[in-house]
Amino acid sequence: MSGLSPGFHGRGRALVDRLPPGQYPTESFPVLSIGPTPRVTTDHWAFTLTTETGSRRSWTWEEMMALPQERPVADIHCVTRWSKFDTRWQGVSLDVLLEEAETAADFVVAESFDGYTTNLPLEDVTDGKAWLAHSFDGYPLAPDHGGPARLVVPHLYFWKSAKWIKGLRLTVQDEPGFWETAGYHNYGDPWREQRHWNDA
Amino acid sequence: MPSPPSGASAWRTARLLSREPQISTGRTLRFTVPDWPGHLAGQHVDVRLTADDGYQAVRSYSLAAPAEGDTVELGVQAAPDGEVSPYLADVLPIGAEVEIQGPLGGWFIWTPRDAGPLLLFAGGCGIVPLMAMLRARRAAGSAEPCTLLYSARSPDEVWYARELADPGPAEEIRLIYTRQAPPGDPRTTGRVGAQDLAGLPEPGSARCYVCGPTGFVEHVADLLQTAGHPRELIRTERFG
């Protein structure tokens, strides 16, 4: 690669084993969203799980907070190339929310209060891989970071971790969401650098 | 929604053609990118640098203008302690190469086919993708009204100052100074407020694009919604 970027030395080689390809570490917590931040209050909040047959189960804020709580610590990776190490969340494992659902679906669509959607394979949000998170660093999740509650799926690019989530819809067919229909990869594995449609 | 051009994921070699100062920390960089597929106003690119030992670093930069053949224009603000932006802003020699991938982004875009008044809200270097929209609009000879509201700390922090001093037809430029205004500016310095939005096109007809630091974007998006602009017509892009 000689001849490229003369005089560029860079830094960050020390973190290379925790950093997926093409990412850089950040200490800050950048905000990315497609429009205005929706203001959702917890007394009007509900999380609804809808199965492929149309049956629904909803939790109010109080009911959700009464469920078993977990405190995952995870590295997160944004497709805009920042990664943040050891982020500390509190919330409910999606395993708890999906426990009693009777479904033959293989996919879910996460739906947000602002109309945003993102799709994931069901197996990527079960077995301790995803949370409905309401706190970050010990404090209630701020509105610009998705509060009162967001999805957190650390092993995929962070656009899959829908902010302001209001529900999950189980689907038999995979239904590409907002960014997945706008040029971004359908699955989004940071370690395989699946950013855009044409990435393997 | 437009599809990204095929080949958007390919890395292309880009040769630095020129560098022009905009503000003390901001530069216009023009690159020649063979076989550039073209792009839409508001899109960005990823720029990849490679050190002698093969170490690579990638960052995203907004395209500041419609493409001219194989030439693309980026706006680069040198971030304090940044790994990539100070190098691009001040070190990369003219004629040297980086790699560019793109164009990227299919949401924060505007094309002359998008009917209705256009409202652009820029905070600091958030002007860059909005300048691409303004320039695309000028190039298309659009007759729809357009207002650019541009918040800058002081007059020497204004990018594209000469170009903005000469508004095109049906175009209005509102400069909002937050810390220091030029002599004679009737507005008291301070962040953008509801009064700065007076006289804009009716909510419901205008497409609003807001770009800048998170605090600016949150604040302006709230002001717009309070003024009655429907959230479906407000698109945002944030830096930092």
Tab-separated table of C-alpha atoms in Angstrom, chain A residues 43-172:
chain	number	residue	atom	x	y	z
A	43	ASP	CA	-46.693	7.039	31.770
A	44	HIS	CA	-47.671	6.806	28.099
A	45	TRP	CA	-45.114	4.146	27.304
A	46	ALA	CA	-45.941	0.567	26.435
A	47	PHE	CA	-43.972	-2.210	24.819
A	48	THR	CA	-45.988	-4.539	22.600
A	49	LEU	CA	-44.963	-7.946	21.315
A	50	THR	CA	-46.963	-9.027	18.262
A	51	THR	CA	-46.699	-12.555	16.879
A	52	GLU	CA	-47.124	-13.570	13.243
A	53	THR	CA	-50.731	-14.584	13.987
A	54	GLY	CA	-51.518	-11.117	15.307
A	55	SER	CA	-51.734	-11.989	18.974
A	56	ARG	CA	-50.393	-9.258	21.207
A	57	ARG	CA	-48.883	-8.911	24.623
A	58	SER	CA	-48.137	-5.484	26.105
A	59	TRP	CA	-46.173	-4.269	29.107
A	60	THR	CA	-46.624	-0.892	30.767
A	61	TRP	CA	-43.530	0.897	32.079
A	62	GLU	CA	-44.208	-0.340	35.628
A	63	GLU	CA	-44.742	-3.913	34.430
A	64	MET	CA	-41.514	-3.820	32.427
A	65	MET	CA	-39.544	-2.410	35.361
A	66	ALA	CA	-40.914	-5.206	37.582
A	67	LEU	CA	-39.422	-7.879	35.294
A	68	PRO	CA	-36.009	-9.386	36.113
A	69	GLN	CA	-33.328	-6.794	35.395
A	70	GLU	CA	-29.900	-7.370	33.881
A	71	ARG	CA	-26.835	-5.134	33.706
A	72	PRO	CA	-25.016	-5.995	30.482
A	73	VAL	CA	-21.616	-4.426	29.743
A	74	ALA	CA	-20.757	-4.444	26.055
A	75	ASP	CA	-18.721	-2.887	23.260
A	76	ILE	CA	-20.928	-1.165	20.687
A	77	HIS	CA	-20.111	-0.445	17.062
A	78	CYS	CA	-21.777	2.198	14.885
A	79	VAL	CA	-21.724	1.866	11.104
A	80	THR	CA	-20.478	5.487	11.000
A	81	ARG	CA	-17.263	3.882	12.300
A	82	TRP	CA	-17.087	4.752	15.975
A	83	SER	CA	-16.880	2.023	18.550
A	84	LYS	CA	-17.379	2.522	22.249
A	85	PHE	CA	-15.986	0.043	24.736
A	86	ASP	CA	-17.546	-1.217	27.972
A	87	THR	CA	-20.890	0.552	27.711
A	88	ARG	CA	-23.019	-0.198	30.783
A	89	TRP	CA	-26.745	-0.738	30.392
A	90	GLN	CA	-29.635	-1.827	32.533
A	91	GLY	CA	-32.742	-3.446	31.173
A	92	VAL	CA	-34.742	-6.578	30.505
A	93	SER	CA	-33.394	-9.436	28.419
A	94	LEU	CA	-35.540	-10.020	25.341
A	95	ASP	CA	-35.537	-13.680	26.415
A	96	VAL	CA	-37.855	-12.650	29.266
A	97	LEU	CA	-40.196	-10.735	26.949
A	98	LEU	CA	-40.240	-13.507	24.351
A	99	GLU	CA	-40.518	-16.331	26.886
A	100	GLU	CA	-44.232	-17.034	26.552
A	101	ALA	CA	-44.660	-16.094	22.902
A	102	GLU	CA	-45.993	-18.927	20.780
A	103	THR	CA	-44.364	-18.447	17.447
A	104	ALA	CA	-42.916	-20.204	14.441
A	105	ALA	CA	-41.358	-16.963	13.163
A	106	ASP	CA	-37.663	-16.699	12.370
A	107	PHE	CA	-37.439	-12.890	12.251
A	108	VAL	CA	-38.419	-9.816	14.229
A	109	VAL	CA	-39.035	-6.208	13.239
A	110	ALA	CA	-38.280	-3.667	15.954
A	111	GLU	CA	-40.683	-0.722	15.745
A	112	SER	CA	-40.074	2.708	17.281
A	113	PHE	CA	-42.255	5.600	18.360
A	114	ASP	CA	-40.822	7.778	15.565
A	115	GLY	CA	-41.727	5.274	12.834
A	116	TYR	CA	-38.228	3.819	12.557
A	117	THR	CA	-37.976	0.093	11.940
A	118	THR	CA	-35.151	-2.422	11.813
A	119	ASN	CA	-35.199	-6.171	11.162
A	120	LEU	CA	-33.248	-8.934	12.854
A	121	PRO	CA	-33.222	-12.729	12.866
A	122	LEU	CA	-35.015	-14.001	15.987
A	123	GLU	CA	-31.930	-15.983	16.973
A	124	ASP	CA	-29.963	-12.716	17.175
A	125	VAL	CA	-32.221	-11.315	19.891
A	126	THR	CA	-32.512	-14.477	22.032
A	127	ASP	CA	-30.135	-16.461	24.263
A	128	GLY	CA	-28.809	-13.424	26.111
A	129	LYS	CA	-27.887	-11.362	23.036
A	130	ALA	CA	-30.364	-8.456	23.251
A	131	TRP	CA	-31.994	-6.212	25.824
A	132	LEU	CA	-34.766	-3.680	26.217
A	133	ALA	CA	-32.581	-1.081	27.962
A	134	HIS	CA	-33.834	1.852	30.032
A	135	SER	CA	-30.636	2.970	31.779
A	136	PHE	CA	-27.136	3.857	30.659
A	137	ASP	CA	-24.211	4.243	33.063
A	138	GLY	CA	-26.614	4.006	35.979
A	139	TYR	CA	-28.916	6.807	34.825
A	140	PRO	CA	-32.241	6.808	32.977
A	141	LEU	CA	-31.572	6.706	29.252
A	142	ALA	CA	-31.625	10.256	27.805
A	143	PRO	CA	-34.160	10.998	25.032
A	144	ASP	CA	-31.452	11.647	22.415
A	145	HIS	CA	-29.944	8.230	23.136
A	146	GLY	CA	-33.309	6.517	22.732
A	147	GLY	CA	-34.948	7.017	26.127
A	148	PRO	CA	-37.101	6.062	27.787
A	149	ALA	CA	-36.163	2.661	26.354
A	150	ARG	CA	-34.237	1.302	23.404
A	151	LEU	CA	-33.163	-2.011	22.004
A	152	VAL	CA	-29.530	-2.974	22.645
A	153	VAL	CA	-28.054	-5.684	20.415
A	154	PRO	CA	-24.314	-5.144	20.839
A	155	HIS	CA	-23.068	-7.806	18.415
A	156	LEU	CA	-24.611	-6.050	15.385
A	157	TYR	CA	-24.030	-2.513	14.047
A	158	PHE	CA	-25.833	-0.137	16.345
A	159	TRP	CA	-28.547	0.942	13.880
A	160	LYS	CA	-30.095	-2.454	14.757
A	161	SER	CA	-30.431	-1.248	18.361
A	162	ALA	CA	-33.586	0.753	17.699
A	163	LYS	CA	-34.090	3.869	19.822
A	164	TRP	CA	-37.489	4.792	21.335
A	165	ILE	CA	-38.665	1.233	20.829
A	166	LYS	CA	-42.364	0.555	21.202
A	167	GLY	CA	-42.535	-3.055	20.199
A	168	LEU	CA	-41.317	-6.141	18.410
A	169	ARG	CA	-43.216	-7.824	15.629
A	170	LEU	CA	-42.432	-11.481	14.927
A	171	THR	CA	-42.440	-12.248	11.201
A	172	VAL	CA	-42.175	-15.445	9.178
